[in-house]
Each structure stands twice: as structure tokens, then as C-alpha cells.
PDB file of C-alpha atoms and ligand atoms in Angstrom:
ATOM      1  CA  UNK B   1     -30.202   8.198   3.001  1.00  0.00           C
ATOM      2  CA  UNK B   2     -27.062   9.417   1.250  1.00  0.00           C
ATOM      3  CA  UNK B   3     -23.901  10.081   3.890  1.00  0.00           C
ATOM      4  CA  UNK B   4     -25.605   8.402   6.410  1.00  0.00           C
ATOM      5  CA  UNK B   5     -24.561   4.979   8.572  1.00  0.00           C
ATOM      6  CA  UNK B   6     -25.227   3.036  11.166  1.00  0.00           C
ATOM      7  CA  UNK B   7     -24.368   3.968  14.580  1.00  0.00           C
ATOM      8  CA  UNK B   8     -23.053   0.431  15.376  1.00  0.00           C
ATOM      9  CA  UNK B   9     -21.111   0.226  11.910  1.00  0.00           C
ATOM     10  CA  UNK B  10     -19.873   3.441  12.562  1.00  0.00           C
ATOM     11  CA  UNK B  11     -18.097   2.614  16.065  1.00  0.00           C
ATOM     12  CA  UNK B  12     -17.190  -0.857  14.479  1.00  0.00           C
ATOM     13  CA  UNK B  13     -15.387   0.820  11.813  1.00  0.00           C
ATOM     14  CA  UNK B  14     -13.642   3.660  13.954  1.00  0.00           C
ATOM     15  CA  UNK B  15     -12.190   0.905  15.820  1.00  0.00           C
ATOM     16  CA  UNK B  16     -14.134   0.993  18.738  1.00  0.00           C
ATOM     17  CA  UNK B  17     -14.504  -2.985  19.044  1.00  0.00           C
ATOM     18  CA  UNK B  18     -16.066  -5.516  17.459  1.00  0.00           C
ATOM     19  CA  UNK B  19     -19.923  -5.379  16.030  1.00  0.00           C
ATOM     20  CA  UNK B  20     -21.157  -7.292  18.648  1.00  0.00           C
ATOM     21  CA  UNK B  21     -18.934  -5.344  21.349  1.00  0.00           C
ATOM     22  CA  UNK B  22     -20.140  -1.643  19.984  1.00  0.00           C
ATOM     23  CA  UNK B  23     -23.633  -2.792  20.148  1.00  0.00           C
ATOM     24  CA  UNK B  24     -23.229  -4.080  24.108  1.00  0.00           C
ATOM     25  CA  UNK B  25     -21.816  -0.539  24.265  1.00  0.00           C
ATOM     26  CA  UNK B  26     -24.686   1.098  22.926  1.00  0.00           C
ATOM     27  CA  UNK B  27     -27.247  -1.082  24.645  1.00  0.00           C
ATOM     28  CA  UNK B  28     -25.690  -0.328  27.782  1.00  0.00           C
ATOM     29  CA  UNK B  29     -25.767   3.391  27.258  1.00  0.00           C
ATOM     30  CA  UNK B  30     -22.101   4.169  27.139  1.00  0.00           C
ATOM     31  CA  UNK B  31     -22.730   5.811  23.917  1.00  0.00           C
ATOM     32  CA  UNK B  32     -23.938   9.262  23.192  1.00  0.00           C
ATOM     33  CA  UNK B  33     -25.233  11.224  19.980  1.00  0.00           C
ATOM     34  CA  UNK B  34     -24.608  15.105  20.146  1.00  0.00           C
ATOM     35  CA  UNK B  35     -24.176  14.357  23.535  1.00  0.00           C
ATOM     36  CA  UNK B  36     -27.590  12.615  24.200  1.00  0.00           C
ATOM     37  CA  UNK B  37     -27.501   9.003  24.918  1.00  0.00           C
ATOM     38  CA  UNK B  38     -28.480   6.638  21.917  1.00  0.00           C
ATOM     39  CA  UNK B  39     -29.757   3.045  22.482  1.00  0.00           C
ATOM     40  CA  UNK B  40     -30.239   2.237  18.981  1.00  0.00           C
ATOM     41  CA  UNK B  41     -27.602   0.183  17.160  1.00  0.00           C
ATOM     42  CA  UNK B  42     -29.621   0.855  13.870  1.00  0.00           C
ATOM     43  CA  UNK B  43     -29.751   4.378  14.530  1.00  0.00           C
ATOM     44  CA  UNK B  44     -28.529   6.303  11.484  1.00  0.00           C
ATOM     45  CA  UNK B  45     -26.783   9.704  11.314  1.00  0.00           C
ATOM     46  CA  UNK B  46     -24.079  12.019   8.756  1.00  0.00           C
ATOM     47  CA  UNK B  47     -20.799  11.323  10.798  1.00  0.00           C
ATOM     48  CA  UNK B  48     -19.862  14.467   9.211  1.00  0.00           C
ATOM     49  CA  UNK B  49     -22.216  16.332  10.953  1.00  0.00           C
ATOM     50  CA  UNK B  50     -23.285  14.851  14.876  1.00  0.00           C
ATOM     51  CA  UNK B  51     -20.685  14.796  17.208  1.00  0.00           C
ATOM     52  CA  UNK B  52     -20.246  10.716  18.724  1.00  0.00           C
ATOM     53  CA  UNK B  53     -18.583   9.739  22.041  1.00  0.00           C
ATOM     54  CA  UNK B  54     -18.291   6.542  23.738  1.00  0.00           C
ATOM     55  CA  UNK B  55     -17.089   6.464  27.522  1.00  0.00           C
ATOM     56  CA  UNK B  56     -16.910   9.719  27.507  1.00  0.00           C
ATOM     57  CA  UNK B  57     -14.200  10.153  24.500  1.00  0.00           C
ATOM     58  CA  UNK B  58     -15.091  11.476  21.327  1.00  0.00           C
ATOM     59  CA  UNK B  59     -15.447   8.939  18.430  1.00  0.00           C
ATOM     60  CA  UNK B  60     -13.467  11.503  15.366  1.00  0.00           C
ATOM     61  CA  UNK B  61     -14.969  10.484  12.310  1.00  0.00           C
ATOM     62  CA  UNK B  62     -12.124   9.932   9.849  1.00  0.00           C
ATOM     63  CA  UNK B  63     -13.678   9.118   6.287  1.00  0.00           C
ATOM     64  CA  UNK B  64     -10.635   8.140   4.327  1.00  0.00           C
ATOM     65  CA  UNK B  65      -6.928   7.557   5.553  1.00  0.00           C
ATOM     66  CA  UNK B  66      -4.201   7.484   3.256  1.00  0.00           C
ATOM     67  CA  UNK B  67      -0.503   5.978   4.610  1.00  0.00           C
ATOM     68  CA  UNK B  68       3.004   5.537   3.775  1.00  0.00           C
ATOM     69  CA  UNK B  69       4.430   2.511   4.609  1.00  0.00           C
ATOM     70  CA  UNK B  70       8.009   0.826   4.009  1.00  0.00           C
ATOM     71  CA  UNK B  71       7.249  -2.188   4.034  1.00  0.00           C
ATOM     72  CA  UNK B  72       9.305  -4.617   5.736  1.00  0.00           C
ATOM     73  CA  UNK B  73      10.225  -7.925   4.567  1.00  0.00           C
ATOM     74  CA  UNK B  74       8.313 -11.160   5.594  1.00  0.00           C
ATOM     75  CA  UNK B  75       5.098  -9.336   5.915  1.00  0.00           C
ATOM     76  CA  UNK B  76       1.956  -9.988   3.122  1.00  0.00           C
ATOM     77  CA  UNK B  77       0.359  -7.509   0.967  1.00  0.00           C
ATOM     78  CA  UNK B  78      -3.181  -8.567   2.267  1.00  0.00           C
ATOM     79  CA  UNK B  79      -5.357  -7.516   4.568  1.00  0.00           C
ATOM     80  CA  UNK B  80      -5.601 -10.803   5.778  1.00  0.00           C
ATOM     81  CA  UNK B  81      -3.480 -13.879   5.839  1.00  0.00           C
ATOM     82  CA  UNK B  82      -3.277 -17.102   8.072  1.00  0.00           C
ATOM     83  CA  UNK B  83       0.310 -17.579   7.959  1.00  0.00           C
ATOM     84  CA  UNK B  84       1.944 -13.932   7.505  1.00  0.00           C
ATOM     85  CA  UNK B  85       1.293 -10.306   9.244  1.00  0.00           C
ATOM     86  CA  UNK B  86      -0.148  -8.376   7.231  1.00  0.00           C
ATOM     87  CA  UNK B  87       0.984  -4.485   6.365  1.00  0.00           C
ATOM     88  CA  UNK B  88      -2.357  -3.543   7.279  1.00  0.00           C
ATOM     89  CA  UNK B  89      -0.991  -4.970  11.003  1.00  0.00           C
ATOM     90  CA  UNK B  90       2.170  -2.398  10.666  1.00  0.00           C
ATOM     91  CA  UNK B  91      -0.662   0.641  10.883  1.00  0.00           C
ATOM     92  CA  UNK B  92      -0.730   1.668  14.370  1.00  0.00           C
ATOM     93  CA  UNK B  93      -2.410   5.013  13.837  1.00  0.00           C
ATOM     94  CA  UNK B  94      -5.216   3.726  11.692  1.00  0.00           C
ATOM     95  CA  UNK B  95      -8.754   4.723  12.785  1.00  0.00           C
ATOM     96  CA  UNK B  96     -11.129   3.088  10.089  1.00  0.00           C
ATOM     97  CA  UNK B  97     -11.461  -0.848   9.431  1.00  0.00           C
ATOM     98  CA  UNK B  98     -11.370  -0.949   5.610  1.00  0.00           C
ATOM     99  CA  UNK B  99      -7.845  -0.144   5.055  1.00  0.00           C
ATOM    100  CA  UNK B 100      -5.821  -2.156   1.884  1.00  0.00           C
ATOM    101  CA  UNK B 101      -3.008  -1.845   0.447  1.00  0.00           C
ATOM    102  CA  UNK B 102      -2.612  -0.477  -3.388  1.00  0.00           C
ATOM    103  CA  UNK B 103      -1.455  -3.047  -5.371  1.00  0.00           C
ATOM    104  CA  UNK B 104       1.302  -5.774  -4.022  1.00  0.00           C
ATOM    105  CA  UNK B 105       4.968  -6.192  -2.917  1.00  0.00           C
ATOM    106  CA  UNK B 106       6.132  -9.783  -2.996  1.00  0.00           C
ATOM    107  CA  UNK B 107       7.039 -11.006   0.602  1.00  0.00           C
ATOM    108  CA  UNK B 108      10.421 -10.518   0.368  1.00  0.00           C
ATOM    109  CA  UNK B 109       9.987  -6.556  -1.344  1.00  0.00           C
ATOM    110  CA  UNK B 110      10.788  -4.036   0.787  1.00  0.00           C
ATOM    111  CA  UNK B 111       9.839  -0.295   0.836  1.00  0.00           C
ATOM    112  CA  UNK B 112       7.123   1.798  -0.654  1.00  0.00           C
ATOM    113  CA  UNK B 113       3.180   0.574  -0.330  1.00  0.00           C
ATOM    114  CA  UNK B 114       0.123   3.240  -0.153  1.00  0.00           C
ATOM    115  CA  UNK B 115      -2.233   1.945   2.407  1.00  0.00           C
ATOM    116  CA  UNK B 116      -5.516   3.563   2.117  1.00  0.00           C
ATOM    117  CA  UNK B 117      -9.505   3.147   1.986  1.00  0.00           C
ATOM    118  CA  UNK B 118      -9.651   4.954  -1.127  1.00  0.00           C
ATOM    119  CA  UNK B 119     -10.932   2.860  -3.657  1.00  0.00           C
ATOM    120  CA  UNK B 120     -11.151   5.212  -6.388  1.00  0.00           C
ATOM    121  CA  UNK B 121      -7.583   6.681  -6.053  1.00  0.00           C
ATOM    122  CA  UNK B 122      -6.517   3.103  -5.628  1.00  0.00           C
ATOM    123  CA  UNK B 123      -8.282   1.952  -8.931  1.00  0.00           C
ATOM    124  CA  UNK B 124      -6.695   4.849 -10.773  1.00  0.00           C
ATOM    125  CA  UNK B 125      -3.060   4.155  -9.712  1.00  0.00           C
ATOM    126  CA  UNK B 126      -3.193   0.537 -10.518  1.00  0.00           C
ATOM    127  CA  UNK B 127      -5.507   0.990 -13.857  1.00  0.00           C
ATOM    128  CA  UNK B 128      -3.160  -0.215 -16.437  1.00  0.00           C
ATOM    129  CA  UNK B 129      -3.817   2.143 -18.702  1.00  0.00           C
ATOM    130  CA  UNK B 130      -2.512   4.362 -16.522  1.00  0.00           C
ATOM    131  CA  UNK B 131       0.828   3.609 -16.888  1.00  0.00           C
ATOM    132  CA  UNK B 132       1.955   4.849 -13.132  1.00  0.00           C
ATOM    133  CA  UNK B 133       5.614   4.668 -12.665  1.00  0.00           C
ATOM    134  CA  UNK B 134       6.966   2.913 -10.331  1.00  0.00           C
ATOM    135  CA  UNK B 135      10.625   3.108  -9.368  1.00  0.00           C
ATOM    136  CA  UNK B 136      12.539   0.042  -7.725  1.00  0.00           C
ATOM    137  CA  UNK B 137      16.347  -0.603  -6.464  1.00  0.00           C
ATOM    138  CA  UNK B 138      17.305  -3.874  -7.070  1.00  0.00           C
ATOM    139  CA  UNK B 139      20.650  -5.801  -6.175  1.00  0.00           C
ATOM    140  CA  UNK B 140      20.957  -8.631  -9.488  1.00  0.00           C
ATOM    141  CA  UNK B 141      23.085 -11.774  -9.059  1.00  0.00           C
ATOM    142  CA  UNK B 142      24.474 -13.061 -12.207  1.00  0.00           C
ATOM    143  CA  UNK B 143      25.668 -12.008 -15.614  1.00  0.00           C
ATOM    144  CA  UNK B 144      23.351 -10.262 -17.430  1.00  0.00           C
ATOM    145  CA  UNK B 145      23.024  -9.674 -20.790  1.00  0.00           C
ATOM    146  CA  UNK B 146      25.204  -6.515 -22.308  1.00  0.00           C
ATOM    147  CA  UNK B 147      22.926  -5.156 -23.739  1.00  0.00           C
ATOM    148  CA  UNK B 148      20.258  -5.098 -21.041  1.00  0.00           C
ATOM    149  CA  UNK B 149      19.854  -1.289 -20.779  1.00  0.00           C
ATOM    150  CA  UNK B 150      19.117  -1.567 -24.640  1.00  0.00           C
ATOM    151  CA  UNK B 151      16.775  -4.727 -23.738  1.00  0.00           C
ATOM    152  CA  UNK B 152      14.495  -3.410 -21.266  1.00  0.00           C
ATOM    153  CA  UNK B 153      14.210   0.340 -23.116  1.00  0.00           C
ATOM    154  CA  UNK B 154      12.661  -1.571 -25.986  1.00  0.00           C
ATOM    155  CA  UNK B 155      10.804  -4.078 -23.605  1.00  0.00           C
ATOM    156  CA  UNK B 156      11.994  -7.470 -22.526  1.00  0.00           C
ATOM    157  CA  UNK B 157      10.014 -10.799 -23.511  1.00  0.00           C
ATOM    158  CA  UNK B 158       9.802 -12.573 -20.517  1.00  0.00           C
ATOM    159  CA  UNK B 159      10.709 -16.523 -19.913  1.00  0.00           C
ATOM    160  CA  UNK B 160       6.793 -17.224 -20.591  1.00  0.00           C
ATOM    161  CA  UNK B 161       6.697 -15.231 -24.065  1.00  0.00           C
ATOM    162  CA  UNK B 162       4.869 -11.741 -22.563  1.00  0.00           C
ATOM    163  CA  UNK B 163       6.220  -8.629 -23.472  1.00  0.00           C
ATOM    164  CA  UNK B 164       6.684  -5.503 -20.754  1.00  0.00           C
ATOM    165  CA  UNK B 165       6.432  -2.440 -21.987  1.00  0.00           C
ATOM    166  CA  UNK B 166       9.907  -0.287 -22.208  1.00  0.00           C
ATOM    167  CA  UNK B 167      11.695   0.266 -19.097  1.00  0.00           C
ATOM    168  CA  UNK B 168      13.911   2.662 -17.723  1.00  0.00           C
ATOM    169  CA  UNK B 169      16.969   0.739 -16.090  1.00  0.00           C
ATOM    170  CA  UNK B 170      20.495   2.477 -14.219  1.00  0.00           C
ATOM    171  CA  UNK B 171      23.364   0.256 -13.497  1.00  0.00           C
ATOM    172  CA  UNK B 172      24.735   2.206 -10.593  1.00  0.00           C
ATOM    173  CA  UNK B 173      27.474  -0.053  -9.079  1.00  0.00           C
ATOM    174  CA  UNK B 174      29.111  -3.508 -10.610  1.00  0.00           C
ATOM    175  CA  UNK B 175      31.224  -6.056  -8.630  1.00  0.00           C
ATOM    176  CA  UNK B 176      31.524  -9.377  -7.266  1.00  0.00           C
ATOM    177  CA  UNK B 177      30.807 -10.687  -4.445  1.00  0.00           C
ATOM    178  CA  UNK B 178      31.523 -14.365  -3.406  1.00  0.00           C
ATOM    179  CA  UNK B 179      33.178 -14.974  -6.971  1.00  0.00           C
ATOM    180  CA  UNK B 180      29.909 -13.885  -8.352  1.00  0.00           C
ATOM    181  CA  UNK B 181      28.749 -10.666 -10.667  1.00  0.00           C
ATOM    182  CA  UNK B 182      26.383  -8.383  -8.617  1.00  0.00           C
ATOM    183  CA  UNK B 183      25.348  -5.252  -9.464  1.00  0.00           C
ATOM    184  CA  UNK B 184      22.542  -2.462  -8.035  1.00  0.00           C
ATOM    185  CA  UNK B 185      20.704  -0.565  -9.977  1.00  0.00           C
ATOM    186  CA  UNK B 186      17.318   1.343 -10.566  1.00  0.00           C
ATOM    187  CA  UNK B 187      14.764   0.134 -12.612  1.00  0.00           C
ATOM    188  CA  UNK B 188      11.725   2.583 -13.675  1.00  0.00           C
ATOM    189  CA  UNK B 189       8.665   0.612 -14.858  1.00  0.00           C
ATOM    190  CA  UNK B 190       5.056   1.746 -16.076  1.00  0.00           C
ATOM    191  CA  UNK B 191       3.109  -1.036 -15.473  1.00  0.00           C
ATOM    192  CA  UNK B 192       2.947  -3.962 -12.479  1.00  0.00           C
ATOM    193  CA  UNK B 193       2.657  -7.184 -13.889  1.00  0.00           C
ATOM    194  CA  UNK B 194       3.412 -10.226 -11.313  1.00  0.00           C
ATOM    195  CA  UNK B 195       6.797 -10.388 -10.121  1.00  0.00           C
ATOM    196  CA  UNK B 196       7.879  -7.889 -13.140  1.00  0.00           C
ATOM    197  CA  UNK B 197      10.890  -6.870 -11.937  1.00  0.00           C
ATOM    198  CA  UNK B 198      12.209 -10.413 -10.903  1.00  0.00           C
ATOM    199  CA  UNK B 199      10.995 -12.011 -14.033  1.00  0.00           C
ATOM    200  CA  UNK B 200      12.563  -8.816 -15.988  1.00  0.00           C
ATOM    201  CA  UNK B 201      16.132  -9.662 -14.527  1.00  0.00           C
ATOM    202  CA  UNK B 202      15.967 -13.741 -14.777  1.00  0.00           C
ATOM    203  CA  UNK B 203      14.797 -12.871 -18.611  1.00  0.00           C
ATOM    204  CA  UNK B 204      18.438 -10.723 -18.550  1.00  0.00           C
ATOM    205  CA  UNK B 205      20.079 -13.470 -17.075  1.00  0.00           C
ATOM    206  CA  UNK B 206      20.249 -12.629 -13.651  1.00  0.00           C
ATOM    207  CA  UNK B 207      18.352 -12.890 -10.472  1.00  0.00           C
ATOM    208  CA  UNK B 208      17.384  -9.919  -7.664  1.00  0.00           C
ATOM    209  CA  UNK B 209      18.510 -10.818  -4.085  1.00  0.00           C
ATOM    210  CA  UNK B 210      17.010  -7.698  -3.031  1.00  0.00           C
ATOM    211  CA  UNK B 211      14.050  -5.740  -3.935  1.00  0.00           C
ATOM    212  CA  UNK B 212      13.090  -2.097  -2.663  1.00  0.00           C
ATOM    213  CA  UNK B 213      10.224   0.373  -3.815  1.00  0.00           C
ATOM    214  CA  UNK B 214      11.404   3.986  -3.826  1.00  0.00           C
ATOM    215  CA  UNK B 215       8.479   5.528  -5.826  1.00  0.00           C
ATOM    216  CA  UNK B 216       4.718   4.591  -7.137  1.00  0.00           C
ATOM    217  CA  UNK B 217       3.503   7.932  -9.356  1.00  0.00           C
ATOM    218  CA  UNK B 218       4.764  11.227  -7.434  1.00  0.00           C
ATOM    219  CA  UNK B 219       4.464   9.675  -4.109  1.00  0.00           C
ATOM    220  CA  UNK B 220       8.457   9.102  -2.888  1.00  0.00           C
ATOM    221  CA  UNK B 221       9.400   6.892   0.118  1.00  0.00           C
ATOM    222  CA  UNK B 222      10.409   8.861   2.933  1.00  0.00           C
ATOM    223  CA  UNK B 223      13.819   8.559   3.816  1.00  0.00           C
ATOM    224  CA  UNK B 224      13.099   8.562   7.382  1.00  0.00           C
ATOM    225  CA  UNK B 225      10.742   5.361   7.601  1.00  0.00           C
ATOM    226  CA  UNK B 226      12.399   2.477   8.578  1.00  0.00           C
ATOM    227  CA  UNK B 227      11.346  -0.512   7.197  1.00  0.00           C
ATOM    228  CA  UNK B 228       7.834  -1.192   9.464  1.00  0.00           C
ATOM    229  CA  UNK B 229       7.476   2.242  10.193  1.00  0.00           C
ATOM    230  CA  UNK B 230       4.313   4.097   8.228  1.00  0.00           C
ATOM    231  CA  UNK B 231       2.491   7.901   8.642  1.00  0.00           C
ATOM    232  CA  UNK B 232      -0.225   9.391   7.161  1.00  0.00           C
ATOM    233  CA  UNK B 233       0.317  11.145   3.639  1.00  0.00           C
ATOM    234  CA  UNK B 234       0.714  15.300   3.662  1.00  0.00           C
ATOM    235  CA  UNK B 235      -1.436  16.845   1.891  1.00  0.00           C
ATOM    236  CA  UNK B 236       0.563  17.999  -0.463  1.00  0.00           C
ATOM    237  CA  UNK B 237       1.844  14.377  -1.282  1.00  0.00           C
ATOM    238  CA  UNK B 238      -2.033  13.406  -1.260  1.00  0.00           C
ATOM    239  CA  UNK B 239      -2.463  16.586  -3.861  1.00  0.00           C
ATOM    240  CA  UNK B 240       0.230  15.172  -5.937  1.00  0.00           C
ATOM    241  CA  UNK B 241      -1.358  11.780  -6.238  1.00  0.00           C
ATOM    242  CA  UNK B 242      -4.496  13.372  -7.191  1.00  0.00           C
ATOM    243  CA  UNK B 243      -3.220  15.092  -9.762  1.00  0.00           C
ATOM    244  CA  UNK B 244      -1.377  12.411 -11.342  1.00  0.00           C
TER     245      UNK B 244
HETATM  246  N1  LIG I 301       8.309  -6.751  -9.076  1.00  0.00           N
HETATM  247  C1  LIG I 301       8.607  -7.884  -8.408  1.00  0.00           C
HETATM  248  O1  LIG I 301       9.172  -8.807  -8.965  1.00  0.00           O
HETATM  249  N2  LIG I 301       8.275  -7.962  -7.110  1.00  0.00           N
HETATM  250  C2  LIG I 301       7.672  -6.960  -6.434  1.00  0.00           C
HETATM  251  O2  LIG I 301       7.390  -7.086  -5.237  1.00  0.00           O
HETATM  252  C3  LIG I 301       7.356  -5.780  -7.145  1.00  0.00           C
HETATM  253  C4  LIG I 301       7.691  -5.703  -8.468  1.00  0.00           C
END
């Protein structure tokens, strides 16, 4: 049946244990459906429409969940990862199971990552045909090239002969530091090719120390989230992404 799931997938994915744990829970009667109790793990239902409580707190159904995080560095764009936490880790408020991240910051990239279980909004902001702006802040080590502004508005070739496509770049501050030439600046690219930005800069001459996303599309990172910190999307932001 269309909208319908499992009662033990449902409680599995709503966080409320494992699926071995959820269906002890059911078995043992600590679960009810429109407040009747339900012994059936297979049991299936429209979470839209039944009301679900286990231990006497309601299970709220919560279909998709769309967050903002700023994502810290030393921390994996995966769901997963044997070595690394994960972003999905940083999402304390999350209530479903299937959460991933839209597209990937390298370890050591800091700020803005959409975490959601959205897969069609994800697939249209990372379609490259879509050409979804992204804006970065980057501090650059090095000398680069004069005419780099000029360089990246037509679009760089990289070190292994690919082109990017045109790119928006602001040089907002210059100096040295340790002898060296540093300087920060904003870089607006349409597409997200692996490690574009870095390999954009070393193909300029220089090399990013530091790495931030401040925008993907409409969606802007909010000032107030320290890196770590995430909350769900408004729903204007969420309109805004929809629209794009
Ligand atoms: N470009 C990079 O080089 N790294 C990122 O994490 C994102 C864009």
C-alpha cells in the first residue's frame, strides 16, 4: 500500500532503538496504535494518519527533516566513517534515521552543509546542470597569478588539464604573514567538482589554509551557528530552496 510502513521500521527510523530493540518493544506490548496496543512488528499503517506511542510518549512522525549545519573541521561528510565523526553525529535534534548530507566538504572545510532526507531536493541542488552557486571564503598562501580575477571569470584549467566553468572571485584583504603573501577572499562557483576550490587556487599559484562555506543556492549560513552547531531550516529558507 502507498504511504504505508511497518510499525517496527517506523519506530526504528524515529529513533526509537534499534530493529531488534523496537520489535522487543512491540512484542512486549509497550507499544500502542491509536492508543490500542499492537503486537505486530509487521503491522502496517499511514504514519500520517494513526497516532503511535511507545511507553506512554507519543512517537511524532516527522517525514522529512531538513538542517543547517556549520560544519566543523575534522568531521567527515558521510554518514558513516570508521575513523572520523560524522556531521550526521553533530545532529542532536534529528528524529528520522536516513539523514545525509548534500554533497561534501573536505575534512578540513568549515561552514555551510544541508543535512536532510530529501533525496529529490538533494539531487536537484547537486545536478550539475543545475549550476547551484555556491559561495566560499578562503584564506590563499602564496603568490598568485595577477591576473587571477581575469583567470577564474573565464575559467581556470586545472593542474590535471579540466576546465571549471567561470568563477566569480573578490580579493578582500592582501598581506603577509610570516614573510609570506596571504590574502582572503570570496570565491562564487557554479558547479562542485572535487576539491574545486583548492585545486582552483594551486592552478593560480597559491594554496587555501582555510576553507569556509557561506552559501549553497539561496540557503545562507547563519551567522549565529558556531562551527558544530546545526537547526532545522525555516520555512521560508526551505521555500527558497524549492524555488531555486
Ligand atoms: N572545494 C574544495 O576544495 N573543498 C571543499 O571542501 C569544497 C570546495
Amino acid at each position: 500500500m502507498a504511504g504505508t510502513i511497518r510499525l517496527d521500521k517506523f519506530l526504528a527510523e524515529m529513533k526509537k532503538g534499534t530493529r531488534s530493540q523496537v520489535k522487543e518493544a512491540i512484542r512486549k506490548g509497550r507499544v500502542l496504535v491509536d492508543g490500542a496496543v499492537c503486537r505486530e512488528s509487521d503491522y502496517k499503517f499511514d504514519p500520517a494518519a494513526v497516532t503511535v506511542c511507545m511507553d506512554g510518549e507519543e512517537v511524532a512522525f516527522s517525514s522529512v527533516e531538513y538542517f543547517m549545519l556549520n560544519k566543523p573541521q575534522g568531521v567527515v561528510s558521510a554518514t558513516e566513517d570508521n575513523l572520523h565523526p560524522t556531521v550526521i553525529s553533530l545532529i542532536g535534534d534529528a528524529k528520522r534515521k536516513d539523514l545525509f548530507p548534500v554533497g561534501r566538504l573536505d575534512i578540513d572545510t568549515e561552514g555551510l552543509l544541508l543535512i536532510t532526507n530529501d533525496g529529490k531536493l538533494a539531487h536537484e541542488l547537486l545536478s550539475p546542470k543545475k549550476h547551484v552557486d555556491k559561495v566560499y571564503f578562503a584564506k590563499v598562501k602564496g603568490k598568485l597569478r595577477e591576473d587571477v580575477t581575469e583567470a577564474f571569470a573565464k575559467g581556470i584549467t586545472l593542474a590535471d588539464q579540466t576546465t571549471v566553468l567561470p568563477a566569480e572571485l573578490l580579493i578582500e584583504s592582501s598581506y603577509e604573514e610570516d614573510g609570506e603573501p596571504v590574502c582572503e577572499a570570496r570565491l562564487t562557483i557554479h558547479e562542485g567538482k572535487f576539491h574545486q576550490v583548492k585545486r582552483m587556487f594551486e592552478a593560480a599559484g597559491g594554496q587555501v589554509v582555510f576553507l569556509k562555506r557561506l552559501s549553497m543556492g539561496p540557503l545562507m549560513l547563519d551567522p549565529l551557528l558556531e562551527p558544530g552547531e546545526s537547526r532545522p531550516l525555516t520555512a521560508e529558507e526551505l521555500k527558497a530552496l524549492r524555488k531555486s
